[in-house]
Structure formats: structure tokens, C-alpha cells
Coordinates of C-alpha atoms in Angstrom, one line a residue:
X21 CA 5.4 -30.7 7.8
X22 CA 5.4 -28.0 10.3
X23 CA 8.5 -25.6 10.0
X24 CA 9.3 -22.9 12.5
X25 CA 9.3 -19.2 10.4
X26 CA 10.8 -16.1 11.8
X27 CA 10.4 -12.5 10.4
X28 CA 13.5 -12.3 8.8
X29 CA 15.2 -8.7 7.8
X30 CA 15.3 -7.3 4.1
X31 CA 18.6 -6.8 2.5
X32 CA 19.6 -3.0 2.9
X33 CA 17.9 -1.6 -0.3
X34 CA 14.5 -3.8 0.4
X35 CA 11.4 -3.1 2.2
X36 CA 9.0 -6.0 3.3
X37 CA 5.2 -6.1 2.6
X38 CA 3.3 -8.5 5.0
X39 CA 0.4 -9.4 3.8
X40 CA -3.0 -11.4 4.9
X41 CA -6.3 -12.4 3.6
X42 CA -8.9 -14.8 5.4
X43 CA -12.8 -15.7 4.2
X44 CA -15.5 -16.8 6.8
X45 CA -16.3 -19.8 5.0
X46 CA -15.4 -21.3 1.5
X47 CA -17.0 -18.7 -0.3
X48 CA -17.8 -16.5 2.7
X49 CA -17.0 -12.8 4.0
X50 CA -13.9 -11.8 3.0
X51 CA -11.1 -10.0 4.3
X52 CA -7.0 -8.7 4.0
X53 CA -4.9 -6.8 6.2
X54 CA -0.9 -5.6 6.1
X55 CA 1.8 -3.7 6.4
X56 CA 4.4 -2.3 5.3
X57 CA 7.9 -1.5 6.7
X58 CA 11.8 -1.2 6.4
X59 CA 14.7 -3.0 7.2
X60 CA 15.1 -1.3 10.5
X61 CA 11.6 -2.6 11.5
X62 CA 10.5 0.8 11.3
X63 CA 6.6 0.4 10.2
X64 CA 5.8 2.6 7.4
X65 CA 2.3 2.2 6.5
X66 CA -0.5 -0.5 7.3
X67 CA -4.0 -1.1 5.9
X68 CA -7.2 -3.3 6.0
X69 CA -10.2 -3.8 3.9
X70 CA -13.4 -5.7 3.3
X71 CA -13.1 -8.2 -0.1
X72 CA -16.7 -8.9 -0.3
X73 CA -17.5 -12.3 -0.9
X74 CA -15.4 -15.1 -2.1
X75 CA -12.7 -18.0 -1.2
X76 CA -9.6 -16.7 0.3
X77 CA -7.7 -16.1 -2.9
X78 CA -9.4 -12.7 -3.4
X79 CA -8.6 -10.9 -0.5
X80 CA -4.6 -12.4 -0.6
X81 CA -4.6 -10.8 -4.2
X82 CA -6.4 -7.8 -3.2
X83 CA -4.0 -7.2 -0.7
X84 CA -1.1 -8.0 -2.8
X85 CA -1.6 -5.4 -5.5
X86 CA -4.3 -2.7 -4.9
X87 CA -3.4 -2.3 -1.4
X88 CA 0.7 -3.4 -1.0
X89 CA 2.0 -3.2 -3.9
X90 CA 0.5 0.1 -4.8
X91 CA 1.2 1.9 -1.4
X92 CA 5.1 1.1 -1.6
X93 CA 4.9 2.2 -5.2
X94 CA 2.9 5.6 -3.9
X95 CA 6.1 5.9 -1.8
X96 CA 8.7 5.6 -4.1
X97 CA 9.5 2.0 -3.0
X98 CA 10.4 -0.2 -6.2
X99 CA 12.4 -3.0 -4.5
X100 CA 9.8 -4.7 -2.4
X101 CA 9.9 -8.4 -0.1
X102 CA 6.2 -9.9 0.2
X103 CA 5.5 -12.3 2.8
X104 CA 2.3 -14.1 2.1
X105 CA 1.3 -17.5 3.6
X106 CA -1.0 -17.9 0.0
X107 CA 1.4 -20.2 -1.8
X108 CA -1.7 -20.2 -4.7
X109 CA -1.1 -15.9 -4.4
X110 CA 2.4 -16.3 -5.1
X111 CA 2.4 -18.9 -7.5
X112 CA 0.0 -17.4 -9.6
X113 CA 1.4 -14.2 -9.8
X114 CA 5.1 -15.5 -10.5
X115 CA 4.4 -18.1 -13.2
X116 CA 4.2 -16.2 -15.9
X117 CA 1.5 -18.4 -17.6
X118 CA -2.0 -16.9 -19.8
X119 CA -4.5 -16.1 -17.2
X120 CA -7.1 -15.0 -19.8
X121 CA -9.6 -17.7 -18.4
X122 CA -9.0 -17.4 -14.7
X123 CA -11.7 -16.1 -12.6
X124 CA -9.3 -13.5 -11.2
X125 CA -7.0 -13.6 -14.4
X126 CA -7.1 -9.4 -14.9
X127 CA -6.3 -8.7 -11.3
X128 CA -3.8 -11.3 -11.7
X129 CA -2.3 -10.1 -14.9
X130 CA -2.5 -6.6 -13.1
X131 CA -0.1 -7.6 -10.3
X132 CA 2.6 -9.2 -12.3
X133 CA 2.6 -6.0 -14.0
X134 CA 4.1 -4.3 -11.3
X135 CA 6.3 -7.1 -10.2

């Protein structure tokens, strides 16, 4: 199913946190990029960095938490919008389910944390 997705603005007390990780390959070099900004559209902060090597859940969870998450929190930002197109990212992070055995289950754990 294909569906047409627009950047859509936060509600007045939100910011939005746009998020992307990619791999060369399946493990390969891996990568994540974002940004951050308001509900004006006014870009606040944006960042990139090198994941090492892996699939392409790393980087989307490295992105999520030690680079988004954290900067808004660095801010003063607590009520945050994440766009990701990793519905694994998302889903993992919101379920709310034991991670203990999951290859990334700390960094995981770590994010929901914050959320």
C-alpha cells in the first residue's frame, strides 16, 4: 500500500524529532541523521553520526535516544513528536515488553526510559 505522508505540524506545546537511520547492506555500514525543530518549523538543532556495523535497527535506535531524544532533553524539551519510518524502532520501544534477551535490549530499555 503506498500512502501519501506530509510533514504535519505539532500541537502548540510539542516539538518534532525527525529521525533516520540506513545500513549499506544487511549487516553493513551504518548510519542516522535528524533534526530537531518547533511548531513554527523553526529548526532547532540537527545531527549525524556513524553506527558502525549492523542492520538498520541500530542506527534508527541510536538516533532515537542518544542523539534525539537526549538533545531535546539537553534543551529543556520534555513533550517531544518522533517521526521515524522504522515501524520495528517504534514498536519496540512502545511495547512495553522484557527486552532482557534482545540484541539491542539495554539501549532499548534505555529509550523507553525517557519516553
Amino acid at each position: 500500500m503506498l500512502e501519501l505522508l506530509s510533514w504535519q505540524r505539532p500541537e502548540d506545546d510539542f516539538i518534532k524529532l525527525d529521525i533516520e537511520g540506513t545500513s549499506l547492506g544487511n549487516p553493513g555500514r551504518a548510519g542516522f541523521e535528524g533534526l530537531i525543530h518547533h511548531r513554527e518549523d523553526l529548526f532547532v538543532v540537527g545531527f549525524t553520526g556513524f553506527a558502525g556495523f549492523g542492520c538498520k535497527l541500530l542506527p534508527e535506535l541510536m538516533a532515537l535516544k542518544k542523539h534525539g531524544l537526549l538533545l531535546a532533553w539537553e534543551r529543556g524539551y520534555r513533550r517531544i513528536l518522533c517521526d521515524s519510518d522504522s515501524m520495528d524502532a517504534i514498536w519496540l520501544v512502545t511495547a512495553g515488553i522484557d527486552y532482557e534477551f534482545h540484541k539491542f535490549g539495554a539501549l532499548i530499555v534505555e529509550i523507553s526510559e525517557i519516553c
